[in-house]
């Protein structure tokens, strides 16, 4: 199969971000678990205490045979078929058989990968995460072999009686604040509401006649020169 051409621009940027997420330690942890389940190394040419790295890990899993055998061993008596052909479409078929078996086993599709992610090495980190998802689900489904990662959490449904639900409806959650120490002391219903502070107005009657600076100033203004009752000339006096 022809190799995928090198990406540029946005494609190269996305591929770089995916590669930056890759953790060799997690890859090694997944590899050790796969080898413990199968009872044999996935790459006989690399010692168990040496990390494979993305390239060798990809080559070991690319044909899908290891993954199918892994699923077959964990999901027994369910059989996960695979073939040993070197043809590309047959190897991709192996990968797809593994993915279908994982979905049937109860693994969420979002925890798996696409066939090209492994076969064309587009997102090998997602392949590692899928192996961890299989390890978690295996513990839940009763597999008693080697474990990988923590056990997957299970749903814990709680049933409340009608009385409990009614009692809870009267409780104000802390997210809404609290009404403790609140009272209506000093409030008068039916009376007039004074906008101004009466105490300040009554204490300073002189202040009521003062025009605040917010309204401008009347200082220096007078009516000298104004004539009442005469017509107003539009033109100047020299006209």
Short mmCIF file of C-alpha atoms in Angstrom, two decimals:
data_model
loop_
_atom_site.label_atom_id
_atom_site.label_comp_id
_atom_site.label_asym_id
_atom_site.label_seq_id
_atom_site.Cartn_x
_atom_site.Cartn_y
_atom_site.Cartn_z
CA UNK A 1 0.00 0.00 0.00
CA UNK A 2 1.30 3.44 -0.91
CA UNK A 3 2.41 5.56 2.04
CA UNK A 4 0.34 8.60 3.01
CA UNK A 5 1.86 11.86 1.72
CA UNK A 6 3.32 14.25 4.21
CA UNK A 7 0.84 16.81 5.56
CA UNK A 8 1.34 20.56 5.51
CA UNK A 9 -0.30 23.56 7.12
CA UNK A 10 -3.26 22.74 9.34
CA UNK A 11 -2.88 18.99 8.71
CA UNK A 12 0.71 19.04 9.95
CA UNK A 13 -0.27 21.16 12.96
CA UNK A 14 -3.01 18.71 14.00
CA UNK A 15 -0.69 15.74 13.55
CA UNK A 16 1.91 17.49 15.70
CA UNK A 17 -0.60 18.07 18.50
CA UNK A 18 -1.66 14.42 18.40
CA UNK A 19 1.96 13.30 18.56
CA UNK A 20 2.59 15.61 21.53
CA UNK A 21 -0.04 13.74 23.57
CA UNK A 22 1.73 10.40 23.17
CA UNK A 23 3.11 8.96 26.43
CA UNK A 24 5.70 6.21 26.06
CA UNK A 25 5.19 5.17 29.69
CA UNK A 26 1.50 4.45 29.07
CA UNK A 27 2.39 2.61 25.87
CA UNK A 28 4.79 0.42 27.83
CA UNK A 29 2.15 -0.23 30.49
CA UNK A 30 -0.35 -1.29 27.80
CA UNK A 31 2.27 -3.46 26.10
CA UNK A 32 3.15 -5.26 29.34
CA UNK A 33 -0.52 -6.01 29.96
CA UNK A 34 -1.07 -7.36 26.44
CA UNK A 35 1.99 -9.61 26.78
CA UNK A 36 0.81 -10.81 30.21
CA UNK A 37 -2.61 -11.75 28.82
CA UNK A 38 -1.20 -13.49 25.71
CA UNK A 39 1.76 -15.04 27.52
CA UNK A 40 4.22 -13.98 24.80
CA UNK A 41 5.99 -10.79 23.63
CA UNK A 42 4.39 -8.73 20.89
CA UNK A 43 7.87 -7.95 19.53
CA UNK A 44 10.40 -10.73 20.26
CA UNK A 45 13.30 -8.53 19.13
CA UNK A 46 12.82 -5.98 21.94
CA UNK A 47 13.50 -6.83 25.63
CA UNK A 48 10.52 -6.54 27.97
CA UNK A 49 12.13 -3.70 29.94
CA UNK A 50 12.76 -1.56 26.84
CA UNK A 51 10.00 0.66 25.50
CA UNK A 52 8.98 -0.02 21.92
CA UNK A 53 8.26 3.58 21.03
CA UNK A 54 5.56 4.72 18.57
CA UNK A 55 7.11 3.26 15.42
CA UNK A 56 7.80 -0.27 16.72
CA UNK A 57 4.53 -0.33 18.65
CA UNK A 58 2.68 0.56 15.44
CA UNK A 59 4.44 -2.18 13.48
CA UNK A 60 3.61 -4.77 16.15
CA UNK A 61 -0.12 -3.99 16.09
CA UNK A 62 -0.62 -2.79 12.52
CA UNK A 63 -1.98 -6.07 11.09
CA UNK A 64 -4.59 -6.38 13.87
CA UNK A 65 -3.67 -9.97 14.75
CA UNK A 66 -2.36 -9.17 18.24
CA UNK A 67 -5.47 -7.13 19.07
CA UNK A 68 -7.83 -9.85 17.83
CA UNK A 69 -6.03 -12.50 19.86
CA UNK A 70 -6.13 -10.20 22.91
CA UNK A 71 -9.89 -9.69 22.60
CA UNK A 72 -10.40 -13.39 21.92
CA UNK A 73 -8.56 -14.32 25.12
CA UNK A 74 -10.41 -11.80 27.31
CA UNK A 75 -13.90 -12.25 25.83
CA UNK A 76 -13.84 -16.06 25.76
CA UNK A 77 -15.97 -18.01 24.88
CA UNK A 78 -16.75 -15.32 22.30
CA UNK A 79 -14.51 -15.77 19.25
CA UNK A 80 -12.88 -12.83 17.49
CA UNK A 81 -11.85 -14.03 14.01
CA UNK A 82 -8.66 -12.91 12.31
CA UNK A 83 -6.54 -13.93 9.35
CA UNK A 84 -2.81 -13.87 8.72
CA UNK A 85 -2.89 -12.49 5.19
CA UNK A 86 -0.43 -9.73 4.27
CA UNK A 87 -3.01 -7.97 2.10
CA UNK A 88 -3.85 -4.50 3.37
CA UNK A 89 -7.63 -4.90 3.28
CA UNK A 90 -7.37 -8.17 5.23
CA UNK A 91 -5.29 -6.51 7.93
CA UNK A 92 -7.76 -3.63 8.12
CA UNK A 93 -10.51 -6.22 8.45
CA UNK A 94 -8.71 -7.65 11.47
CA UNK A 95 -8.65 -4.22 13.10
CA UNK A 96 -12.33 -3.74 12.38
CA UNK A 97 -13.13 -7.14 13.92
CA UNK A 98 -11.38 -6.04 17.10
CA UNK A 99 -13.31 -2.75 17.22
CA UNK A 100 -16.67 -4.48 16.68
CA UNK A 101 -15.87 -7.00 19.41
CA UNK A 102 -14.98 -4.18 21.83
CA UNK A 103 -18.28 -2.42 21.19
CA UNK A 104 -20.17 -5.66 21.76
CA UNK A 105 -18.19 -6.08 24.99
CA UNK A 106 -19.60 -2.78 26.27
CA UNK A 107 -16.80 -0.31 25.51
CA UNK A 108 -18.05 3.11 24.43
CA UNK A 109 -17.32 4.03 20.84
CA UNK A 110 -15.70 7.27 22.02
CA UNK A 111 -13.06 5.20 23.86
CA UNK A 112 -12.07 3.34 20.70
CA UNK A 113 -10.26 4.42 17.52
CA UNK A 114 -10.79 4.33 13.79
CA UNK A 115 -9.15 1.71 11.60
CA UNK A 116 -6.87 4.26 9.90
CA UNK A 117 -5.68 5.54 13.29
CA UNK A 118 -3.80 2.27 13.68
CA UNK A 119 -3.24 1.00 10.15
CA UNK A 120 -1.92 4.31 8.80
CA UNK A 121 -0.53 5.47 12.15
CA UNK A 122 -2.77 8.53 12.21
CA UNK A 123 -3.48 8.51 15.96
CA UNK A 124 -1.55 5.81 17.80
CA UNK A 125 -2.23 7.46 21.16
CA UNK A 126 -5.93 6.71 20.73
CA UNK A 127 -5.00 3.06 20.18
CA UNK A 128 -3.19 3.05 23.54
CA UNK A 129 -6.26 4.59 25.21
CA UNK A 130 -8.49 1.93 23.64
CA UNK A 131 -6.32 -0.82 25.13
CA UNK A 132 -6.70 0.82 28.55
CA UNK A 133 -10.48 1.00 28.01
CA UNK A 134 -10.50 -2.73 27.27
CA UNK A 135 -8.50 -3.38 30.44
CA UNK A 136 -10.99 -1.43 32.58
CA UNK A 137 -14.03 -3.07 31.01
CA UNK A 138 -12.49 -6.54 31.42
CA UNK A 139 -12.41 -6.07 35.20
CA UNK A 140 -16.08 -5.05 35.24
CA UNK A 141 -17.12 -8.00 33.06
CA UNK A 142 -15.49 -10.55 35.32
CA UNK A 143 -12.17 -11.27 33.60
CA UNK A 144 -9.92 -12.76 36.28
CA UNK A 145 -6.60 -12.43 34.44
CA UNK A 146 -4.05 -9.60 34.62
CA UNK A 147 -5.56 -6.14 35.25
CA UNK A 148 -4.79 -2.85 33.53
CA UNK A 149 -5.63 0.45 35.18
CA UNK A 150 -8.34 1.14 37.75
CA UNK A 151 -11.66 -0.65 37.71
CA UNK A 152 -14.32 1.18 35.75
CA UNK A 153 -16.95 2.92 37.87
CA UNK A 154 -20.45 1.49 37.78
CA UNK A 155 -23.82 3.17 37.98
CA UNK A 156 -25.18 3.59 41.51
CA UNK A 157 -28.88 4.36 41.18
CA UNK A 158 -30.68 5.74 44.26
CA UNK A 159 -34.43 5.46 44.75
CA UNK A 160 -36.16 8.03 46.98
CA UNK A 161 -39.64 7.69 48.44
CA UNK A 162 -42.37 10.25 47.79
CA UNK A 163 -42.01 11.61 51.35
CA UNK A 164 -38.26 12.14 50.90
CA UNK A 165 -38.77 13.97 47.62
CA UNK A 166 -41.38 16.29 49.18
CA UNK A 167 -39.14 16.97 52.18
CA UNK A 168 -36.24 17.84 49.90
CA UNK A 169 -38.27 20.27 47.82
CA UNK A 170 -38.47 22.67 50.79
CA UNK A 171 -34.71 22.84 51.32
CA UNK A 172 -32.88 25.84 49.90
CA UNK A 173 -29.56 24.74 48.44
CA UNK A 174 -26.42 26.64 49.43
CA UNK A 175 -25.91 27.52 45.76
CA UNK A 176 -28.90 29.87 46.15
CA UNK A 177 -27.52 31.57 49.26
CA UNK A 178 -29.10 31.45 52.71
CA UNK A 179 -32.08 33.13 54.40
CA UNK A 180 -30.72 32.73 57.90
CA UNK A 181 -30.70 35.92 60.06
CA UNK A 182 -33.04 37.61 57.56
CA UNK A 183 -36.16 39.36 58.91
CA UNK A 184 -38.69 42.05 58.00
CA UNK A 185 -38.12 44.07 61.13
CA UNK A 186 -38.57 47.82 60.56
CA UNK A 187 -40.54 47.40 57.34
CA UNK A 188 -43.90 49.20 57.07
CA UNK A 189 -46.51 47.99 54.64
CA UNK A 190 -49.04 50.41 53.14
CA UNK A 191 -47.08 53.59 53.94
CA UNK A 192 -45.55 56.10 51.55
CA UNK A 193 -42.11 55.49 50.22
CA UNK A 194 -39.86 58.57 50.49
CA UNK A 195 -37.25 58.80 47.79
CA UNK A 196 -35.22 61.51 49.56
CA UNK A 197 -33.71 61.12 53.01
CA UNK A 198 -36.14 63.09 55.21
CA UNK A 199 -33.65 63.48 58.05
CA UNK A 200 -31.17 65.33 55.84
CA UNK A 201 -33.83 67.58 54.25
CA UNK A 202 -35.35 68.59 57.59
CA UNK A 203 -32.00 69.24 59.21
CA UNK A 204 -30.97 71.77 56.57
CA UNK A 205 -33.84 73.87 55.22
CA UNK A 206 -31.38 76.39 53.76
CA UNK A 207 -29.95 73.66 51.60
CA UNK A 208 -33.24 73.29 49.74
CA UNK A 209 -32.73 76.71 48.09
CA UNK A 210 -29.21 75.90 46.93
CA UNK A 211 -28.81 74.82 43.30
CA UNK A 212 -26.39 71.96 43.18
CA UNK A 213 -23.44 72.14 40.80
CA UNK A 214 -25.00 69.28 38.89
CA UNK A 215 -27.61 71.80 37.68
CA UNK A 216 -25.06 74.48 36.73
CA UNK A 217 -24.49 77.83 38.49
CA UNK A 218 -26.53 81.11 38.63
CA UNK A 219 -23.67 83.23 39.98
CA UNK A 220 -22.91 86.37 37.93
CA UNK A 221 -26.25 86.25 36.10
CA UNK A 222 -28.63 89.29 36.07
CA UNK A 223 -31.35 90.87 33.93
CA UNK A 224 -29.56 94.18 33.30
CA UNK A 225 -30.22 95.54 29.82
CA UNK A 226 -33.32 93.47 29.20
CA UNK A 227 -36.37 95.34 27.87
CA UNK A 228 -39.73 93.70 28.28
CA UNK A 229 -42.60 94.32 25.86
CA UNK A 230 -40.53 95.45 22.90
CA UNK A 231 -39.95 93.63 19.66
CA UNK A 232 -36.86 91.55 19.30
CA UNK A 233 -34.62 92.57 16.47
CA UNK A 234 -33.16 89.78 14.47
CA UNK A 235 -30.49 91.99 12.87
CA UNK A 236 -27.80 93.69 14.89
CA UNK A 237 -28.26 97.37 16.03
CA UNK A 238 -25.88 98.63 13.33
CA UNK A 239 -28.20 97.26 10.63
#
